[in-house]
Coordinates of N, CA and C in Angstrom, one line a residue:
X1 N 2.4 -3.4 13.1 CA 2.6 -4.8 13.5 C 1.7 -5.6 12.6
X2 N 2.2 -6.8 12.4 CA 1.5 -7.8 11.6 C 0.6 -8.7 12.5
X3 N -0.1 -9.6 11.9 CA -1.0 -10.5 12.6 C -0.3 -11.4 13.6
X4 N 0.9 -11.9 13.2 CA 1.6 -12.8 14.1 C 2.2 -12.0 15.3
X5 N 2.8 -10.8 15.0 CA 3.3 -10.0 16.1 C 2.1 -9.6 17.1
X6 N 1.0 -9.2 16.5 CA -0.2 -8.9 17.4 C -0.6 -10.1 18.2
X7 N -0.6 -11.2 17.6 CA -1.0 -12.5 18.3 C 0.0 -12.8 19.5
X8 N 1.2 -12.5 19.3 CA 2.2 -12.8 20.3 C 2.0 -11.8 21.4
X9 N 1.8 -10.5 21.1 CA 1.5 -9.5 22.1 C 0.3 -9.8 23.0
X10 N -0.8 -10.2 22.3 CA -2.0 -10.6 23.1 C -1.7 -11.8 24.0
X11 N -0.9 -12.7 23.6 CA -0.6 -13.9 24.5 C 0.2 -13.5 25.7
X12 N 1.0 -12.5 25.5 CA 1.9 -12.1 26.6 C 1.2 -11.2 27.7
X13 N 0.0 -10.7 27.4 CA -0.7 -9.9 28.3 C -1.8 -10.6 29.0
X14 N -2.1 -10.2 30.2 CA -3.3 -10.8 30.9 C -4.5 -9.9 31.0
X15 N -4.2 -8.6 30.8 CA -5.3 -7.6 30.9 C -5.2 -6.7 29.6
X16 N -6.3 -6.2 29.2 CA -6.2 -5.3 28.0 C -5.4 -4.0 28.2
X17 N -4.7 -3.6 27.2 CA -3.9 -2.4 27.3 C -4.8 -1.2 27.3
X18 N -4.6 -0.2 28.2 CA -5.4 1.0 28.2 C -5.3 1.8 26.9
X19 N -6.4 2.3 26.4 CA -6.4 3.2 25.2 C -7.1 4.5 25.5
X20 N -7.0 5.4 24.7 CA -7.7 6.7 24.8 C -7.2 7.5 26.0
X21 N -8.2 8.0 26.7 CA -7.9 8.8 27.9 C -7.3 8.0 29.0
X22 N -7.7 6.8 29.2 CA -7.1 5.9 30.2 C -5.6 5.6 30.0
X23 N -5.2 5.6 28.7 CA -3.8 5.5 28.4 C -3.0 6.6 28.9
X24 N -3.5 7.8 28.7 CA -2.8 9.0 29.1 C -2.8 9.0 30.7
X25 N -3.8 8.6 31.3 CA -3.8 8.6 32.8 C -2.8 7.5 33.3
X26 N -2.7 6.4 32.6 CA -1.7 5.4 32.9 C -0.3 6.0 32.8
X27 N 0.0 6.7 31.7 CA 1.3 7.3 31.6 C 1.6 8.3 32.7
X28 N 0.6 9.1 33.0 CA 0.8 10.1 34.1 C 1.1 9.4 35.4
X29 N 0.4 8.3 35.7 CA 0.6 7.5 36.9 C 2.0 6.9 36.9
X30 N 2.4 6.4 35.7 CA 3.7 5.7 35.7 C 4.9 6.7 35.8
X31 N 4.6 7.9 35.4 CA 5.7 9.0 35.6 C 5.4 9.8 36.8
X32 N 4.6 9.3 37.7 CA 4.4 10.0 39.0 C 3.8 11.4 38.9
X33 N 2.9 11.5 37.9 CA 2.2 12.8 37.7 C 3.0 13.9 37.1
X34 N 4.1 13.6 36.6 CA 5.0 14.7 36.0 C 4.7 14.9 34.5
X35 N 4.1 16.0 34.2 CA 3.8 16.4 32.8 C 5.1 16.5 32.0
X36 N 6.1 17.0 32.7 CA 7.4 17.2 32.0 C 8.0 15.8 31.5
X37 N 7.9 14.8 32.4 CA 8.4 13.5 32.0 C 7.6 12.9 30.9
X38 N 6.3 13.0 31.0 CA 5.4 12.5 29.9 C 5.7 13.2 28.6
X39 N 5.8 14.5 28.7 CA 6.1 15.3 27.4 C 7.4 14.9 26.8
X40 N 8.5 14.7 27.6 CA 9.7 14.2 27.1 C 9.6 12.8 26.5
X41 N 8.8 12.0 27.1 CA 8.6 10.6 26.6 C 7.9 10.6 25.3
X42 N 7.0 11.5 25.1 CA 6.2 11.6 23.8 C 6.7 12.5 22.8
X43 N 7.7 13.3 23.2 CA 8.3 14.3 22.2 C 7.4 15.5 21.9
X44 N 6.7 15.9 22.9 CA 5.9 17.1 22.8 C 6.2 18.1 23.9
X45 N 5.6 19.3 23.9 CA 5.9 20.2 24.9 C 5.1 19.9 26.2
X46 N 5.6 20.4 27.3 CA 5.0 20.2 28.6 C 3.6 20.8 28.6
X47 N 3.5 22.0 27.9 CA 2.2 22.7 27.9 C 1.2 21.8 27.1
X48 N 1.6 21.1 26.1 CA 0.7 20.3 25.3 C 0.1 19.2 26.2
X49 N 0.9 18.5 27.0 CA 0.5 17.5 27.9 C -0.5 18.1 29.0
X50 N -0.1 19.3 29.4 CA -1.0 19.9 30.4 C -2.4 20.2 29.8
X51 N -2.5 20.6 28.6 CA -3.8 20.8 27.9 C -4.5 19.5 27.8
X52 N -3.8 18.4 27.6 CA -4.5 17.1 27.5 C -5.1 16.6 28.8
X53 N -4.5 16.9 29.9 CA -4.9 16.4 31.2 C -5.6 17.4 32.1
X54 N -5.8 18.6 31.7 CA -6.4 19.6 32.5 C -7.8 19.2 32.9
X55 N -8.3 19.7 34.1 CA -9.6 19.4 34.6 C -10.6 20.4 34.0
X56 N -10.2 21.5 33.5 CA -11.1 22.5 32.9 C -11.5 22.0 31.6
X57 N -12.8 21.9 31.4 CA -13.4 21.3 30.2 C -13.1 22.2 29.0
X58 N -13.2 23.5 29.2 CA -13.0 24.4 28.0 C -11.6 24.5 27.6
X59 N -10.6 24.2 28.4 CA -9.2 24.3 28.1 C -8.7 22.9 27.6
X60 N -9.4 21.9 27.9 CA -8.9 20.5 27.5 C -8.9 20.3 26.0
X61 N -7.8 19.8 25.5 CA -7.7 19.4 24.1 C -7.3 17.9 24.0
X62 N -8.0 17.1 23.3 CA -7.6 15.7 23.1 C -6.4 15.6 22.2
X63 N -5.6 14.6 22.4 CA -4.4 14.4 21.5 C -4.9 14.1 20.1
X64 N -4.1 14.5 19.1 CA -4.4 14.2 17.7 C -4.0 12.8 17.4
X65 N -4.4 12.4 16.2 CA -4.1 11.0 15.8 C -2.6 10.6 15.9
X66 N -1.7 11.4 15.5 CA -0.3 11.1 15.6 C 0.2 11.0 17.1
X67 N -0.3 11.9 17.9 CA 0.0 11.8 19.3 C -0.6 10.6 20.0
X68 N -1.8 10.3 19.6 CA -2.5 9.2 20.2 C -1.8 7.9 19.9
X69 N -1.2 7.8 18.7 CA -0.4 6.6 18.4 C 0.9 6.5 19.2
X70 N 1.5 7.7 19.4 CA 2.7 7.7 20.3 C 2.3 7.4 21.7
X71 N 1.2 7.8 22.2 CA 0.7 7.5 23.6 C 0.5 6.0 23.7
X72 N -0.2 5.4 22.7 CA -0.5 3.9 22.7 C 0.8 3.1 22.7
X73 N 1.8 3.6 21.9 CA 3.1 2.9 21.8 C 3.8 2.9 23.1
X74 N 3.8 4.1 23.8 CA 4.5 4.3 25.0 C 3.8 3.4 26.1
X75 N 2.5 3.4 26.1 CA 1.8 2.6 27.1 C 2.1 1.1 26.9
X76 N 2.0 0.6 25.7 CA 2.3 -0.8 25.4 C 3.7 -1.2 25.8
X77 N 4.7 -0.3 25.7 CA 6.0 -0.6 26.1 C 6.1 -0.7 27.6
X78 N 5.2 -0.1 28.4 CA 5.3 -0.1 29.8 C 4.2 -1.0 30.5
X79 N 3.4 -1.6 29.8 CA 2.3 -2.3 30.3 C 2.7 -3.7 30.7
X80 N 2.5 -4.1 32.0 CA 2.8 -5.4 32.5 C 4.1 -6.0 32.2
X81 N 5.2 -5.4 32.5 CA 6.5 -5.9 32.1 C 6.9 -7.2 32.8
X82 N 6.6 -7.4 34.1 CA 6.9 -8.6 34.8 C 6.1 -9.8 34.3
X83 N 4.8 -9.5 34.0 CA 3.9 -10.6 33.5 C 4.4 -11.0 32.1
X84 N 4.8 -10.1 31.3 CA 5.3 -10.4 29.9 C 6.5 -11.3 30.0
X85 N 7.4 -10.9 30.9 CA 8.7 -11.7 31.1 C 8.4 -13.1 31.6
X86 N 7.5 -13.2 32.5 CA 7.1 -14.5 33.1 C 6.4 -15.4 32.0
X87 N 5.5 -14.8 31.3 CA 4.8 -15.6 30.2 C 5.8 -16.0 29.1
X88 N 6.7 -15.1 28.8 CA 7.7 -15.4 27.7 C 8.5 -16.6 28.2
X89 N 9.0 -16.5 29.4 CA 9.9 -17.6 29.9 C 9.1 -18.9 30.0
X90 N 7.8 -18.9 30.3 CA 7.0 -20.0 30.4 C 6.8 -20.6 29.0
X91 N 6.6 -19.8 27.9 CA 6.4 -20.3 26.6 C 7.7 -20.9 26.1
X92 N 8.9 -20.3 26.4 CA 10.2 -20.8 26.0 C 10.5 -22.1 26.7
X93 N 10.0 -22.3 27.9 CA 10.3 -23.6 28.6 C 9.3 -24.7 28.2
X94 N 8.0 -24.4 28.2 CA 7.0 -25.4 28.0 C 6.3 -25.4 26.6
X95 N 6.5 -24.4 25.8 CA 5.9 -24.3 24.5 C 4.6 -23.6 24.6
X96 N 3.8 -23.6 23.5 CA 2.6 -22.8 23.4 C 1.7 -23.5 22.4
X97 N 0.4 -23.1 22.4 CA -0.5 -23.6 21.4 C -0.7 -22.5 20.4
X98 N -0.6 -22.8 19.1 CA -0.8 -21.9 18.0 C -2.1 -22.1 17.3
X99 N -3.0 -21.1 17.2 CA -4.3 -21.2 16.5 C -4.2 -20.3 15.3
X100 N -4.5 -20.8 14.1 CA -4.5 -19.9 12.9 C -5.5 -20.4 11.9
X101 N -5.8 -19.5 11.0 CA -6.5 -19.8 9.8 C -5.7 -19.2 8.7
X102 N -5.2 -20.0 7.8 CA -4.3 -19.5 6.8 C -4.3 -20.5 5.6
X103 N -3.6 -20.1 4.5 CA -3.5 -21.0 3.4 C -2.3 -21.9 3.7
X104 N -2.6 -23.3 3.8 CA -1.6 -24.3 4.2 C -1.6 -25.4 3.3
X105 N -0.5 -26.1 3.2 CA -0.4 -27.3 2.4 C 1.1 -27.5 2.0
X106 N 1.2 -28.6 1.3 CA 2.5 -28.9 0.6 C 2.5 -28.3 -0.7
X107 N 3.7 -28.0 -1.3 CA 3.8 -27.6 -2.7 C 3.5 -28.8 -3.5
X108 N 2.3 -29.0 -4.0 CA 1.9 -30.2 -4.7 C 1.1 -29.8 -5.9
X109 N 1.0 -30.8 -6.8 CA 0.2 -30.5 -8.0 C -1.3 -30.1 -7.7
X110 N -1.9 -29.3 -8.5 CA -3.2 -28.8 -8.2 C -4.2 -30.0 -8.2
X111 N -5.1 -30.1 -7.3 CA -6.1 -31.1 -7.2 C -5.7 -32.2 -6.3
X112 N -4.5 -32.3 -5.8 CA -4.1 -33.3 -4.9 C -4.6 -32.9 -3.5
X113 N -4.6 -33.9 -2.6 CA -5.1 -33.6 -1.2 C -4.1 -32.7 -0.5
X114 N -2.9 -32.5 -0.9 CA -1.9 -31.7 -0.3 C -1.8 -30.3 -0.9
X115 N -2.7 -30.0 -1.9 CA -2.7 -28.7 -2.6 C -3.0 -27.7 -1.5
X116 N -2.2 -26.5 -1.5 CA -2.5 -25.5 -0.5 C -3.9 -25.0 -0.5
X117 N -4.5 -24.9 0.7 CA -5.9 -24.4 0.8 C -6.0 -23.8 2.2
X118 N -7.1 -23.1 2.4 CA -7.3 -22.4 3.7 C -7.7 -23.5 4.7
X119 N -7.0 -23.5 5.8 CA -7.2 -24.5 6.9 C -7.2 -23.8 8.2
X120 N -8.0 -24.3 9.1 CA -8.0 -24.0 10.6 C -7.0 -24.9 11.2
X121 N -6.0 -24.4 11.9 CA -5.1 -25.3 12.5 C -4.9 -24.8 14.0
X122 N -5.0 -25.8 14.9 CA -4.6 -25.5 16.3 C -3.6 -26.6 16.6
X123 N -2.4 -26.2 17.0 CA -1.3 -27.1 17.2 C -0.4 -26.7 18.4
X124 N 0.0 -27.7 19.2 CA 0.9 -27.5 20.2 C 2.3 -27.4 19.6
X125 N 3.1 -26.4 20.0 CA 4.4 -26.2 19.5 C 5.4 -26.2 20.6
X126 N 6.6 -26.7 20.5 CA 7.5 -26.8 21.6 C 8.2 -25.5 21.9
X127 N 8.9 -25.5 23.1 CA 9.6 -24.3 23.5 C 10.6 -23.8 22.6
X128 N 11.3 -24.7 21.8 CA 12.3 -24.3 20.9 C 11.8 -23.3 19.8
X129 N 10.5 -23.6 19.4 CA 9.9 -22.7 18.4 C 9.6 -21.3 19.1
X130 N 9.2 -21.3 20.3 CA 9.0 -20.0 21.0 C 10.3 -19.3 21.2
X131 N 11.3 -20.0 21.5 CA 12.6 -19.3 21.6 C 13.1 -18.7 20.3
X132 N 12.9 -19.5 19.2 CA 13.3 -19.0 17.9 C 12.5 -17.8 17.5
X133 N 11.2 -17.9 17.8 CA 10.3 -16.8 17.4 C 10.6 -15.5 18.2
X134 N 10.8 -15.6 19.5 CA 11.1 -14.5 20.3 C 12.5 -13.9 19.9
X135 N 13.4 -14.7 19.6 CA 14.8 -14.2 19.2 C 14.7 -13.5 17.9
X136 N 13.9 -14.0 17.0 CA 13.7 -13.3 15.7 C 13.0 -12.0 15.9
X137 N 12.0 -12.0 16.7 CA 11.2 -10.8 17.0 C 12.1 -9.7 17.7
X138 N 12.9 -10.1 18.7 CA 13.8 -9.2 19.3 C 14.9 -8.6 18.4
X139 N 15.3 -9.4 17.4 CA 16.3 -9.0 16.4 C 15.6 -8.1 15.3
X140 N 14.3 -7.8 15.4 CA 13.7 -7.0 14.5 C 13.2 -7.7 13.2
X141 N 13.0 -9.0 13.3 CA 12.5 -9.7 12.1 C 11.1 -9.3 11.8
X142 N 10.8 -9.2 10.5 CA 9.5 -8.8 10.1 C 8.5 -10.0 10.1
X143 N 7.3 -9.7 9.6 CA 6.2 -10.7 9.6 C 6.6 -11.9 8.7
X144 N 7.3 -11.7 7.6 CA 7.7 -12.8 6.7 C 8.6 -13.8 7.4
X145 N 9.6 -13.3 8.2 CA 10.6 -14.2 8.8 C 9.8 -15.0 9.9
X146 N 8.9 -14.3 10.6 CA 8.1 -15.0 11.6 C 7.2 -16.1 11.0
X147 N 6.7 -15.8 9.8 CA 5.9 -16.8 9.1 C 6.7 -18.0 8.7
X148 N 7.9 -17.8 8.3 CA 8.8 -18.9 7.9 C 9.1 -19.8 9.1
X149 N 9.4 -19.2 10.2 CA 9.6 -20.0 11.5 C 8.4 -20.8 11.8
X150 N 7.2 -20.2 11.8 CA 6.0 -20.9 12.1 C 5.7 -22.0 11.1
X151 N 5.9 -21.7 9.8 CA 5.7 -22.7 8.7 C 6.5 -23.9 8.9
X152 N 7.8 -23.7 9.2 CA 8.7 -24.8 9.4 C 8.2 -25.7 10.6
X153 N 7.8 -25.0 11.7 CA 7.4 -25.7 12.9 C 6.1 -26.4 12.7
X154 N 5.2 -25.8 12.0 CA 3.9 -26.5 11.7 C 4.0 -27.6 10.7
X155 N 4.9 -27.4 9.8 CA 5.2 -28.5 8.8 C 5.7 -29.7 9.5
X156 N 6.6 -29.5 10.5 CA 7.2 -30.7 11.2 C 6.1 -31.3 12.1
X157 N 5.4 -30.5 12.8 CA 4.5 -31.0 13.8 C 3.1 -31.5 13.3
X158 N 2.6 -30.7 12.4 CA 1.2 -30.9 11.9 C 1.2 -31.8 10.7
X159 N 1.9 -31.4 9.7 CA 1.9 -32.2 8.4 C 2.8 -33.4 8.4
X160 N 3.9 -33.4 9.1 CA 4.8 -34.5 9.1 C 4.7 -35.4 10.3
X161 N 3.8 -35.0 11.2 CA 3.6 -35.7 12.5 C 4.9 -36.0 13.2
X162 N 5.6 -34.9 13.5 CA 6.9 -35.0 14.2 C 7.9 -35.9 13.5
X163 N 7.9 -35.9 12.2 CA 8.9 -36.7 11.4 C 8.5 -38.1 11.1
X164 N 7.2 -38.5 11.3 CA 6.8 -39.9 11.1 C 6.3 -40.1 9.6
X165 N 6.0 -39.0 8.9 CA 5.6 -39.2 7.5 C 5.9 -38.0 6.7
X166 N 5.7 -38.0 5.4 CA 5.8 -36.9 4.4 C 7.2 -36.3 4.5
X167 N 8.2 -37.0 4.5 CA 9.6 -36.5 4.5 C 9.9 -35.7 3.3
X168 N 10.6 -34.6 3.5 CA 11.2 -33.8 2.3 C 10.2 -33.0 1.5
X169 N 9.0 -32.9 2.0 CA 8.0 -32.0 1.2 C 8.1 -30.6 1.7
X170 N 7.9 -29.6 0.8 CA 8.0 -28.2 1.1 C 6.6 -27.7 1.6
X171 N 6.6 -27.0 2.7 CA 5.3 -26.5 3.3 C 5.0 -25.1 2.7
X172 N 3.8 -24.9 2.4 CA 3.3 -23.6 2.0 C 2.4 -23.0 3.1
X173 N 2.7 -21.8 3.5 CA 2.0 -21.1 4.6 C 1.9 -19.6 4.2
X174 N 0.7 -19.2 3.9 CA 0.5 -17.8 3.4 C -0.9 -17.4 3.7
X175 N -1.2 -16.1 3.4 CA -2.6 -15.6 3.5 C -3.1 -15.8 4.9
X176 N -2.4 -15.4 5.9 CA -2.8 -15.6 7.3 C -3.9 -14.7 7.6
X177 N -5.1 -15.3 8.0 CA -6.3 -14.5 8.4 C -6.2 -14.0 9.8
X178 N -5.8 -14.9 10.7 CA -5.5 -14.6 12.1 C -4.5 -15.5 12.7
X179 N -3.8 -15.1 13.7 CA -2.8 -15.9 14.4 C -2.9 -15.6 15.9
X180 N -3.3 -16.6 16.7 CA -3.4 -16.5 18.1 C -2.5 -17.5 18.8
X181 N -2.0 -17.1 19.9 CA -1.1 -18.0 20.7 C -1.7 -18.1 22.1
X182 N -1.6 -19.3 22.6 CA -2.1 -19.6 24.0 C -0.9 -20.1 24.8
X183 N -0.6 -19.4 25.9 CA 0.5 -19.8 26.8 C -0.2 -20.2 28.1
X184 N -0.1 -21.5 28.5 CA -0.8 -21.9 29.7 C 0.1 -21.8 30.9

């Protein structure tokens, strides 16, 4: 996942996602203690899951890096589904606050005040942007398409002051250092 996708995921959650051994315990709880269901979910044998969760210290084997990624992905898919849905609906209805540090500006001659440069920007964006961003994300849009959506929204709200100035100028948005979203 990219920086924008990670920022959206962080905004949709209210508690940190379990990782490591607690992630495996969460999966076992969510599947009602069935090593068979967890094994099917992760694409490994039941015996492998039993080795991961056994109480005997000599027989216990930690999951390898590939399996740990599969565990983390499965946990993220099952973590706080109702809270995610509620926060998504709230963002689509009321909008969100976008915090970023990236290269921003208008496509302008070098040396002008609108020349693209690294800026810290915190901007309220309306629910239409959230709907468009979530729809693109659900359709499998990559980081580049999400960046285009946010660039268009920030250009309209931040640089053009909701259409009051700088009409027709092209916005440059690149080199995203971080992207955070706040949903109140």
